Amino acid sequence: MLKWAQRVKQPWSSQSYLLTPQRHQHYAQLTINSTKHSHALKKFTMAWVSTAAAVGIMGTALYHTNDSSRHIIQSVQRCSIAGIASAKVGLDYKKTLSRSYATKEEREKAKRACHQRSADCILQSLQRLGGIYIKLGQHVSALVYILPIEWTSTMSVLQDRCDPTPSQDIRDLFLSDYGQPLEDVFEVFDWNPIGVASLAQVHRAKLKDTDNHDGWVAVKFQHPTLDEFSIVDTDTVTFLFGVIKRFFPEFGFEWLAQEMQETLPKELDFVYEANNACKVQANFEQEHKQRNTSLKIPNVIWAKRRIMCMEYIDGVRIDDHEFMKRHGIDPRQVSNEMARVFSKMIFIDGFVHCDPHPGNILIRPAKDPRSSKYNFDFVLLDHGLYKSISNELRLDYAHLWRAIITGDEEGIKEYSFKVGGTDIYHLFACMLTGRDWETIGSTNLSSVRTDAEFQRLSNGAMDYLVQVADILGRMPRPVLLLLKTNDLLRVVDETLNVVAQQKSTYIIMGAFCSKAVWIDVKERLMSQLAIKYHWHSFIELAKAWWLFQSIIWSLWLYEEGTSLMRRISSLGQKNTSLP
């Protein structure tokens, strides 16, 4: 055998492979062995194919006959879809970023292309999986000033495009949770949903038994599959984010998974949502009595964990400019009302609606003009995601925003650390406002953001991605939701305000920030003065009152001035149109 091996290694020649009797016997043995191996391989292959076929047949049978097995198989399928997509994106980034490029521009172009490929890949997987994965994509789309524009713009389609639950599943859900057939409760039921979101869909219906209203209601149904897969899906997301963190230590967005684990169970409980709606109504009760708001919260009639029946309110999305124009509704007044409602929630009440995307805010002509501040109603929907803010954080946050609005750099530095736990206050202020530091420093937040500024912010988000991720990773959870709320409100505000000189959003915010600080200072100093009279306390109280009143007067003058300018402009247009 050794000689044969040595001969084989010699140069090619006609004599090198002459068949001798020994070689003939050797090759014959090799042929026999090869035949045996071939038979063994065929047996192994047949056994593997038979086993795979048996497993496939058994798996198919179990899938269609056994609920537990079907759940396991579907869970594995969902995990694999998410895992494969994440792996593809991770490898694409690793491959793109590890290459050498001739120029900085070429590298930037390659990164942008990788962002888009990755976002498209993840979007396709999220749409295929649905449920909480859609919710995750919506979270990503809201991080407009943190993530690359390729990601946020691609994920933005998830805000409105969700697949509805089939009618039979809705019937089964109602019978299971309410205990009666749907037809026994509703005289009319529209099977075409008026809205479909990632976690639920809403139908218009008319109750059979009505006492104090016309019977028309909106019925919200949770997608039934969420009960089956929400736990495994959140665990999968958490696991995948952990894997990404392991291979990419600079990845600092695992807080997204943590946030979903904390908030999702509450969003999936409609009884909790009904309680939130009632609490908001109570918080604005005084404003309604004084005709100082146009906020409208649909009244909840009854609620189960996965079904909620509430007052039906007909309206359009807050970004429907054509509707407002037809009904004489001023978009700037809508913007101002939105600023007032959410500023009160954040800075005064400390109880905040954290999902104010355009689909959750409706506008309609005022149902009762005598009880509304404007000629429209500001309807707020979907009260599943709220955050309660501690008094300390609420006041620190008010101080921070007042410092940002007034361009007080020392105040921004101090309260950025108190609120966000960071000393990179320039970057933190930019994340809060969605503006660059130059704009913040010049106290020009009411100006319209230019494309150049937006590009600088987008590029800066990538240049400082590690620092941004670090800030987000160490930030208290309530602040993360406030940051998300800021981003969503800013997007809506910019669609309503296209003229910088007529935008008073930040003046309104400043007024509520000052009011929060004034109330706190007043209560603290009045309690001190009740114990012992002291001139220093009285002077501090007077200063806080003056600061608050000066901003309130500034807001009043601003609103009256812009109203007067609008009337003059309207008269000018009428005069020019005369022959």
Coordinates of C-alpha atoms in Angstrom, one line a residue:
M1 CA 0.0 0.0 0.0
L2 CA 2.9 2.3 0.9
K3 CA 4.7 1.6 -2.4
W4 CA 1.5 2.2 -4.4
A5 CA 1.1 5.5 -2.6
Q6 CA 4.7 6.4 -3.3
R7 CA 4.3 5.4 -7.0
V8 CA 1.2 7.6 -7.3
K9 CA 3.2 10.6 -6.1
Q10 CA 5.8 10.1 -9.0
P11 CA 5.6 12.1 -12.2
W12 CA 3.0 11.1 -14.7
S13 CA 4.2 8.3 -17.1
S14 CA 2.8 5.4 -19.0
Q15 CA 4.7 3.0 -16.7
S16 CA 3.6 4.5 -13.5
Y17 CA 0.2 2.8 -13.6
L18 CA 0.8 -0.5 -15.3
L19 CA -1.6 -3.0 -13.8
T20 CA 0.2 -5.8 -12.0
P21 CA -1.6 -8.7 -10.4
Q22 CA -1.1 -7.1 -7.0
R23 CA -2.5 -3.8 -8.2
H24 CA -5.5 -5.6 -9.9
Q25 CA -6.3 -7.3 -6.6
H26 CA -5.9 -4.0 -4.8
Y27 CA -8.2 -2.1 -7.1
A28 CA -10.7 -4.9 -7.0
Q29 CA -10.8 -4.6 -3.2
L30 CA -11.2 -0.8 -3.5
T31 CA -14.1 -1.4 -5.9
I32 CA -15.7 -3.8 -3.4
N33 CA -15.2 -1.3 -0.6
S34 CA -16.5 1.5 -2.7
T35 CA -19.6 -0.5 -3.6
K36 CA -20.2 -1.2 0.1
H37 CA -19.8 2.5 0.9
S38 CA -22.2 3.3 -1.9
H39 CA -24.8 0.9 -0.5
A40 CA -24.3 2.3 3.0
L41 CA -24.7 5.8 1.7
K42 CA -27.9 4.9 -0.1
K43 CA -29.2 3.2 3.0
F44 CA -28.3 6.3 5.1
T45 CA -29.9 8.6 2.5
M46 CA -33.0 6.5 2.3
A47 CA -33.2 6.4 6.1
W48 CA -32.7 10.2 6.3
V49 CA -35.4 10.8 3.6
S50 CA -37.8 8.4 5.3
T51 CA -37.2 10.0 8.7
A52 CA -37.7 13.5 7.3
A53 CA -40.8 12.3 5.5
A54 CA -42.1 10.7 8.6
V55 CA -41.4 13.8 10.7
G56 CA -42.9 16.0 8.0
I57 CA -46.1 13.8 7.8
M58 CA -46.3 13.6 11.6
G59 CA -45.7 17.4 11.9
T60 CA -48.3 18.2 9.4
A61 CA -50.8 15.9 11.1
L62 CA -50.0 17.4 14.5
Y63 CA -50.3 20.9 13.1
H64 CA -53.8 20.3 11.8
T65 CA -55.0 18.1 14.8
N66 CA -53.2 19.3 17.9
D67 CA -53.4 22.9 19.1
S68 CA -50.3 22.6 21.3
S69 CA -48.2 21.2 18.5
R70 CA -49.4 23.8 16.1
H71 CA -48.5 26.5 18.5
I72 CA -45.0 25.2 18.9
I73 CA -44.5 24.8 15.1
Q74 CA -45.8 28.3 14.4
S75 CA -43.6 29.7 17.2
V76 CA -40.5 28.1 15.8
Q77 CA -41.5 29.5 12.3
R78 CA -41.9 33.0 13.7
C79 CA -38.6 32.8 15.6
S80 CA -36.8 31.6 12.5
I81 CA -38.2 34.4 10.3
A82 CA -37.1 37.0 12.8
G83 CA -33.7 35.3 13.4
I84 CA -32.9 34.9 9.7
A85 CA -33.8 38.5 9.0
S86 CA -31.6 39.8 11.9
A87 CA -28.7 37.6 10.8
K88 CA -28.9 38.8 7.2
V89 CA -28.9 42.5 8.4
G90 CA -26.0 41.9 10.8
L91 CA -23.9 40.2 8.2
D92 CA -24.6 42.9 5.7
Y93 CA -23.5 45.6 8.1
K94 CA -20.4 43.7 9.1
K95 CA -19.5 43.1 5.5
T96 CA -20.2 46.8 4.5
L97 CA -18.4 48.4 7.4
S98 CA -15.3 46.1 7.2
R99 CA -14.5 47.0 3.6
S100 CA -11.9 49.6 2.6
Y101 CA -13.2 52.5 0.5
A102 CA -11.2 55.0 -1.6
T103 CA -13.0 58.0 -0.3
K104 CA -15.1 59.1 2.6
E105 CA -18.0 59.8 0.2
E106 CA -17.8 56.3 -1.2
R107 CA -18.0 54.8 2.3
E108 CA -20.9 57.0 3.2
K109 CA -22.7 56.0 0.0
A110 CA -22.1 52.3 0.8
K111 CA -23.5 52.8 4.4
R112 CA -26.6 54.5 3.1
A113 CA -27.2 51.7 0.7
C114 CA -26.7 49.2 3.5
H115 CA -29.2 51.1 5.7
Q116 CA -31.8 50.9 3.0
R117 CA -31.2 47.2 2.2
S118 CA -31.4 46.4 5.9
A119 CA -34.5 48.4 6.5
D120 CA -36.3 46.8 3.5
C121 CA -35.3 43.3 4.8
I122 CA -36.6 44.0 8.3
L123 CA -39.8 45.7 7.0
Q124 CA -40.6 42.6 5.0
S125 CA -40.2 40.4 8.0
L126 CA -42.2 42.7 10.3
Q127 CA -45.1 42.8 7.9
R128 CA -45.0 39.0 7.5
L129 CA -45.0 38.4 11.3
G130 CA -47.5 41.2 12.3
G131 CA -48.6 41.8 15.8
I132 CA -45.9 43.2 18.2
Y133 CA -43.4 43.2 15.4
I134 CA -45.4 45.9 13.7
K135 CA -45.4 47.8 17.1
L136 CA -41.6 47.4 17.1
G137 CA -41.4 48.9 13.7
Q138 CA -43.6 51.8 14.7
H139 CA -41.2 52.5 17.6
V140 CA -38.3 52.5 15.2
S141 CA -40.1 54.9 12.8
A142 CA -40.6 57.4 15.7
L143 CA -36.9 57.7 16.3
V144 CA -36.6 60.2 13.5
Y145 CA -33.7 62.2 14.9
I146 CA -31.8 59.2 16.3
L147 CA -31.7 56.6 13.5
P148 CA -30.8 57.0 9.8
I149 CA -33.6 58.4 7.6
E150 CA -33.5 55.2 5.5
W151 CA -34.7 53.3 8.6
T152 CA -37.3 55.7 9.9
S153 CA -38.9 56.5 6.5
T154 CA -39.1 52.8 5.5
M155 CA -40.7 51.9 8.8
S156 CA -43.2 54.8 8.7
V157 CA -45.5 52.8 6.4
L158 CA -46.3 50.6 9.5
Q159 CA -48.2 53.4 11.2
D160 CA -51.2 52.9 8.9
R161 CA -50.9 49.6 7.1
C162 CA -52.0 46.5 9.1
D163 CA -54.0 43.4 8.1
P164 CA -57.5 43.1 9.7
T165 CA -58.6 40.0 11.6
P166 CA -61.1 37.8 9.7
S167 CA -64.8 38.2 10.6
Q168 CA -65.2 34.6 12.0
D169 CA -62.3 35.2 14.4
I170 CA -64.0 38.4 15.6
R171 CA -67.2 36.4 16.2
D172 CA -65.4 33.8 18.1
L173 CA -63.5 36.4 20.2
F174 CA -66.7 38.2 21.1
L175 CA -68.5 35.0 22.1
S176 CA -65.5 33.8 24.2
D177 CA -64.9 37.1 26.0
Y178 CA -68.3 38.7 26.3
G179 CA -70.3 35.4 26.7
Q180 CA -73.0 36.2 24.1
P181 CA -73.2 36.0 20.3
L182 CA -72.3 39.3 18.7
E183 CA -75.8 39.5 17.0
D184 CA -77.5 39.4 20.5
V185 CA -75.8 42.6 21.5
F186 CA -75.6 44.8 18.4
E187 CA -78.5 45.7 16.2
V188 CA -76.2 46.7 13.4
F189 CA -72.5 45.7 13.0
D190 CA -70.3 47.0 10.2
W191 CA -67.8 44.2 9.3
N192 CA -65.5 46.6 7.5
P193 CA -63.2 48.0 10.2
I194 CA -62.9 51.8 10.4
G195 CA -59.4 51.4 11.7
V196 CA -56.8 48.6 11.9
A197 CA -53.7 49.0 14.1
S198 CA -50.9 46.6 15.1
L199 CA -52.7 45.4 18.2
A200 CA -56.4 45.9 17.5
Q201 CA -59.1 46.9 15.0
V202 CA -62.2 49.0 15.5
H203 CA -65.7 48.5 14.1
R204 CA -68.8 50.7 14.0
A205 CA -71.9 49.2 15.5
K206 CA -75.3 50.0 17.0
L207 CA -76.3 48.7 20.3
K208 CA -79.7 47.0 20.8
D209 CA -80.2 48.4 24.3
T210 CA -79.5 52.1 24.6
D211 CA -80.5 54.6 27.3
N212 CA -78.7 58.0 26.9
H213 CA -77.3 58.0 23.4
D214 CA -78.2 57.2 19.8
G215 CA -76.8 53.7 20.1
W216 CA -73.9 54.0 17.7
V217 CA -70.6 52.9 19.2
A218 CA -67.1 52.0 18.3
V219 CA -66.1 48.5 19.2
K220 CA -62.4 47.7 19.6
F221 CA -61.2 44.1 19.2
Q222 CA -57.7 42.9 20.0
H223 CA -56.2 40.7 17.3
P224 CA -56.7 37.1 18.8
T225 CA -53.3 35.9 17.7
L226 CA -51.6 38.3 20.1
D227 CA -52.7 36.1 23.0
E228 CA -51.0 33.1 21.4
F229 CA -47.8 34.7 20.3
S230 CA -47.1 37.9 22.3
I231 CA -45.0 36.2 25.0
V232 CA -42.8 34.2 22.6
D233 CA -42.5 37.2 20.2
T234 CA -41.3 39.5 23.0
D235 CA -38.9 36.9 24.2
T236 CA -37.6 36.4 20.7
V237 CA -37.1 40.2 20.2
T238 CA -35.2 40.4 23.5
F239 CA -33.0 37.4 22.6
L240 CA -32.2 38.8 19.2
F241 CA -31.3 42.2 20.6
G242 CA -29.1 40.5 23.1
V243 CA -27.3 38.6 20.3
I244 CA -26.8 41.8 18.3
K245 CA -25.4 43.4 21.5
R246 CA -23.0 40.5 21.9
F247 CA -21.6 40.8 18.4
F248 CA -21.9 44.6 18.1
P249 CA -21.0 45.9 21.6
E250 CA -21.6 49.5 20.4
F251 CA -25.3 48.6 19.8
G252 CA -27.2 50.5 22.5
F253 CA -30.9 50.0 21.5
E254 CA -31.7 46.9 23.5
W255 CA -33.8 49.2 25.6
L256 CA -36.4 49.0 22.8
A257 CA -37.0 45.3 23.7
Q258 CA -37.0 46.1 27.4
E259 CA -39.6 48.9 26.9
M260 CA -41.8 46.6 24.9
Q261 CA -41.7 43.9 27.6
E262 CA -42.8 46.5 30.2
T263 CA -45.5 48.3 28.2
L264 CA -47.0 45.6 26.0
P265 CA -49.0 43.8 28.7
K266 CA -50.7 47.1 29.7
E267 CA -51.5 47.8 26.0
L268 CA -53.1 44.4 25.7
D269 CA -55.5 45.0 28.6
F270 CA -58.4 47.1 27.5
V271 CA -59.7 47.5 31.0
Y272 CA -56.5 49.3 31.8
E273 CA -57.0 51.5 28.7
A274 CA -60.6 52.3 29.8
N275 CA -59.3 53.4 33.2
N276 CA -56.7 55.7 31.5
A277 CA -59.4 57.3 29.4
C278 CA -61.5 58.0 32.5
K279 CA -58.4 59.5 34.3
V280 CA -57.6 61.9 31.4
Q281 CA -61.3 63.1 31.4
A282 CA -61.0 63.8 35.1
N283 CA -57.7 65.7 34.6
F284 CA -59.3 68.0 32.1
E285 CA -62.7 68.4 33.8
Q286 CA -61.9 71.9 35.1
E287 CA -60.8 73.0 31.6
H288 CA -64.1 71.8 30.2
K289 CA -66.1 73.7 32.8
Q290 CA -64.1 76.9 32.0
R291 CA -64.4 76.3 28.2
N292 CA -60.6 76.4 28.0
T293 CA -60.1 73.3 25.9
S294 CA -61.6 71.5 22.9
L295 CA -60.3 68.1 24.0
K296 CA -62.7 65.2 23.6
I297 CA -62.2 61.7 24.9
P298 CA -64.7 59.0 23.8
N299 CA -66.8 57.8 26.7
V300 CA -66.2 54.1 27.5
I301 CA -69.5 52.1 27.8
W302 CA -68.0 48.8 28.9
A303 CA -64.6 47.1 28.6
K304 CA -63.3 43.5 28.7
R305 CA -59.6 42.6 28.5
R306 CA -59.7 42.1 24.7
I307 CA -62.9 44.0 23.8
M308 CA -63.9 47.6 24.5
C309 CA -67.2 49.4 23.6
M310 CA -67.1 53.2 23.5
E311 CA -68.8 56.2 22.1
Y312 CA -68.5 56.5 18.4
I313 CA -67.0 59.8 17.2
D314 CA -66.8 60.7 13.5
G315 CA -63.8 62.7 12.5
V316 CA -60.7 62.8 10.3
R317 CA -57.0 62.5 11.0
I318 CA -55.2 65.6 12.3
D319 CA -53.1 65.9 9.2
D320 CA -56.1 66.2 6.8
H321 CA -55.7 69.8 5.6
E322 CA -58.4 69.6 3.0
F323 CA -61.0 68.7 5.6
M324 CA -60.0 71.6 7.8
K325 CA -60.1 74.0 4.8
R326 CA -63.6 72.9 3.9
H327 CA -64.9 73.4 7.5
G328 CA -63.0 76.7 8.2
I329 CA -60.7 75.1 10.8
D330 CA -57.4 76.8 11.2
P331 CA -54.5 74.3 11.3
R332 CA -52.5 76.7 13.5
Q333 CA -55.2 76.7 16.2
V334 CA -55.2 72.9 16.0
S335 CA -51.5 72.9 16.5
N336 CA -51.8 75.3 19.5
E337 CA -54.5 73.1 21.1
M338 CA -52.4 70.0 20.7
A339 CA -49.5 71.9 22.4
R340 CA -51.8 72.9 25.3
V341 CA -53.3 69.4 25.8
F342 CA -49.9 67.6 25.8
S343 CA -48.1 70.3 27.7
K344 CA -50.7 70.0 30.5
M345 CA -50.4 66.3 30.5
I346 CA -46.6 66.4 30.7
F347 CA -45.8 69.4 32.9
I348 CA -48.9 69.8 35.1
D349 CA -50.6 66.3 35.5
G350 CA -47.6 64.0 35.0
F351 CA -49.9 61.5 33.2
V352 CA -49.0 61.4 29.5
H353 CA -50.5 59.8 26.4
C354 CA -47.3 58.3 24.7
D355 CA -48.6 57.3 21.3
P356 CA -49.9 60.5 19.7
H357 CA -49.3 59.6 16.0
P358 CA -51.7 61.1 13.4
G359 CA -54.0 58.1 13.4
N360 CA -54.7 58.5 17.1
I361 CA -55.8 62.2 16.9
L362 CA -59.1 63.2 15.1
I363 CA -60.5 66.6 14.2
R364 CA -64.2 67.3 13.7
P365 CA -66.3 70.5 13.7
A366 CA -67.3 71.3 17.2
K367 CA -70.3 69.2 18.3
D368 CA -71.2 71.8 20.9
P369 CA -69.6 75.2 20.1
R370 CA -70.8 76.6 23.4
S371 CA -68.6 74.2 25.4
S372 CA -65.6 74.2 23.1
K373 CA -62.8 76.7 23.0
Y374 CA -62.5 76.6 19.2
N375 CA -64.8 75.7 16.3
F376 CA -63.4 72.1 16.3
D377 CA -63.1 69.2 18.7
F378 CA -59.7 67.7 19.3
V379 CA -60.4 64.0 19.7
L380 CA -57.8 61.8 21.4
L381 CA -58.0 58.0 20.8
D382 CA -56.1 54.9 21.9
H383 CA -55.4 55.3 25.6
G384 CA -53.4 52.1 26.1
L385 CA -49.9 53.5 26.3
Y386 CA -49.6 56.1 29.2
K387 CA -46.8 57.0 31.5
S388 CA -47.0 58.4 35.0
I389 CA -44.2 60.8 35.8
S390 CA -42.9 61.4 39.3
N391 CA -43.2 65.0 40.6
E392 CA -39.4 65.3 40.7
L393 CA -39.0 64.2 37.1
R394 CA -41.9 66.3 36.0
L395 CA -40.4 69.5 37.5
D396 CA -36.9 68.7 36.3
Y397 CA -38.3 68.2 32.8
A398 CA -40.2 71.5 33.0
H399 CA -37.0 73.3 34.1
L400 CA -35.1 71.6 31.2
W401 CA -37.6 72.7 28.6
R402 CA -37.8 76.2 30.0
A403 CA -34.0 76.4 29.8
I404 CA -34.0 75.1 26.2
I405 CA -36.7 77.5 25.1
T406 CA -34.9 80.5 26.7
G407 CA -31.5 79.4 25.5
D408 CA -30.1 79.1 29.0
E409 CA -27.0 76.9 28.5
E410 CA -26.2 76.4 32.2
G411 CA -29.8 75.4 32.8
I412 CA -29.7 73.0 29.9
K413 CA -26.5 71.5 31.3
E414 CA -27.8 71.1 34.9
Y415 CA -31.2 69.6 34.0
S416 CA -29.9 67.4 31.2
F417 CA -28.0 65.5 33.8
K418 CA -31.0 65.4 36.2
V419 CA -33.4 64.2 33.6
G420 CA -31.3 62.1 31.2
G421 CA -28.3 61.3 33.4
T422 CA -25.9 62.6 30.8
D423 CA -23.3 65.4 30.7
I424 CA -23.4 65.5 26.9
Y425 CA -26.1 68.2 27.1
H426 CA -25.6 69.6 23.6
L427 CA -26.5 66.2 22.1
F428 CA -29.3 65.6 24.6
A429 CA -30.9 68.9 23.8
C430 CA -30.7 68.2 20.1
M431 CA -32.4 64.8 20.7
L432 CA -35.2 66.4 22.6
T433 CA -35.9 69.2 20.2
G434 CA -35.0 67.6 16.9
R435 CA -33.0 70.8 16.1
D436 CA -29.3 71.4 15.9
W437 CA -27.4 73.2 18.6
E438 CA -27.0 76.4 16.6
T439 CA -30.8 76.8 16.4
I440 CA -31.2 76.0 20.1
G441 CA -28.5 78.5 21.1
S442 CA -30.1 81.2 19.1
T443 CA -33.5 80.6 20.8
N444 CA -35.1 80.1 17.4
L445 CA -37.0 76.9 17.9
S446 CA -40.1 78.3 16.2
S447 CA -38.3 78.5 12.9
V448 CA -39.1 76.0 10.2
R449 CA -36.5 73.3 10.0
T450 CA -34.7 73.4 6.6
D451 CA -33.6 70.4 4.6
A452 CA -30.0 71.4 5.3
E453 CA -30.6 71.3 9.1
F454 CA -32.5 68.0 8.8
Q455 CA -29.5 66.5 6.8
R456 CA -27.1 67.7 9.5
L457 CA -29.2 66.1 12.2
S458 CA -29.3 62.8 10.2
N459 CA -25.6 62.8 9.6
G460 CA -24.9 63.8 13.2
A461 CA -27.1 60.9 14.4
M462 CA -24.8 58.5 12.6
D463 CA -21.6 60.3 13.6
Y464 CA -22.6 60.2 17.3
L465 CA -24.5 56.9 17.2
V466 CA -22.5 55.3 20.0
Q467 CA -23.1 58.4 22.2
V468 CA -26.8 58.5 21.3
A469 CA -27.1 54.8 22.1
D470 CA -25.3 55.3 25.4
I471 CA -27.6 58.2 26.4
L472 CA -30.7 56.1 25.5
G473 CA -29.4 53.1 27.3
R474 CA -28.9 54.9 30.6
M475 CA -32.0 57.1 30.4
P476 CA -34.9 56.5 32.8
R477 CA -37.7 54.6 31.1
P478 CA -40.3 57.4 31.5
V479 CA -37.9 59.8 29.7
L480 CA -37.6 57.4 26.8
L481 CA -41.4 57.5 26.3
L482 CA -41.4 61.3 26.7
L483 CA -38.7 61.4 23.9
K484 CA -40.9 59.2 21.7
T485 CA -43.9 61.4 22.4
N486 CA -41.9 64.5 21.5
D487 CA -40.9 63.0 18.2
L488 CA -44.5 62.1 17.3
L489 CA -45.9 65.5 18.3
R490 CA -43.1 67.3 16.4
V491 CA -44.0 65.4 13.2
V492 CA -47.7 66.4 13.5
D493 CA -46.8 69.9 14.5
E494 CA -44.7 70.5 11.4
T495 CA -47.5 69.3 9.1
L496 CA -49.8 71.9 10.7
N497 CA -47.3 74.8 10.9
V498 CA -45.6 75.8 7.6
V499 CA -45.1 79.5 8.4
A500 CA -42.5 80.0 11.1
Q501 CA -43.7 83.5 12.1
Q502 CA -47.1 82.1 13.0
K503 CA -45.9 79.2 15.1
S504 CA -46.4 79.5 18.9
T505 CA -45.9 75.9 20.0
Y506 CA -42.8 76.6 22.1
I507 CA -44.3 79.7 23.6
I508 CA -47.2 77.5 24.8
M509 CA -44.8 74.9 26.1
G510 CA -42.8 77.6 27.9
A511 CA -46.0 78.9 29.6
F512 CA -46.9 75.4 30.9
C513 CA -43.3 74.8 32.0
S514 CA -43.3 78.1 33.9
K515 CA -46.7 77.3 35.4
A516 CA -45.4 73.9 36.7
V517 CA -42.4 75.6 38.3
W518 CA -44.6 78.4 39.7
I519 CA -47.1 76.0 41.3
D520 CA -44.2 74.0 42.9
V521 CA -42.4 77.1 44.2
K522 CA -45.7 78.6 45.5
E523 CA -46.7 75.4 47.4
R524 CA -43.2 75.1 48.9
L525 CA -42.8 78.7 49.9
M526 CA -46.3 79.1 51.2
S527 CA -45.8 76.1 53.5
Q528 CA -42.5 77.7 54.7
L529 CA -44.2 81.1 55.2
A530 CA -47.0 79.4 57.1
I531 CA -44.4 78.2 59.7
K532 CA -42.2 81.3 59.8
Y533 CA -42.4 84.6 57.8
H534 CA -39.2 85.4 56.0
W535 CA -38.4 88.1 53.4
H536 CA -36.2 85.8 51.3
S537 CA -39.0 83.4 50.8
F538 CA -41.4 86.2 49.9
I539 CA -38.9 87.6 47.3
E540 CA -38.4 84.2 45.8
L541 CA -42.2 83.7 45.5
A542 CA -42.6 87.1 43.8
K543 CA -39.8 86.3 41.3
A544 CA -41.4 82.9 40.4
W545 CA -44.8 84.6 40.0
W546 CA -43.4 87.4 37.8
L547 CA -41.6 84.9 35.5
F548 CA -44.7 82.9 35.1
Q549 CA -46.9 85.9 34.4
S550 CA -44.5 87.5 32.0
I551 CA -44.6 84.4 29.8
I552 CA -48.4 84.2 30.0
W553 CA -48.6 87.8 28.9
S554 CA -46.1 87.2 26.2
L555 CA -48.2 84.3 24.9
W556 CA -51.4 86.5 25.0
L557 CA -49.7 89.3 23.1
Y558 CA -48.3 86.9 20.6
E559 CA -51.6 85.2 19.9
E560 CA -53.5 88.5 19.7
G561 CA -50.8 89.9 17.4
T562 CA -50.9 86.9 15.0
S563 CA -54.7 87.0 15.1
L564 CA -54.7 90.7 14.1
M565 CA -52.2 90.0 11.3
R566 CA -54.4 87.2 9.9
R567 CA -57.4 89.5 9.9
I568 CA -55.4 92.3 8.1
S569 CA -54.1 89.7 5.6
S570 CA -57.6 88.4 5.0
L571 CA -58.9 92.0 4.4
G572 CA -56.0 92.7 2.0
Q573 CA -56.8 89.6 0.0
K574 CA -60.5 90.6 -0.2
N575 CA -59.6 94.1 -1.4
T576 CA -57.2 92.8 -4.1
S577 CA -59.9 90.5 -5.4
L578 CA -62.4 93.4 -5.9
P579 CA -62.7 94.7 -9.5

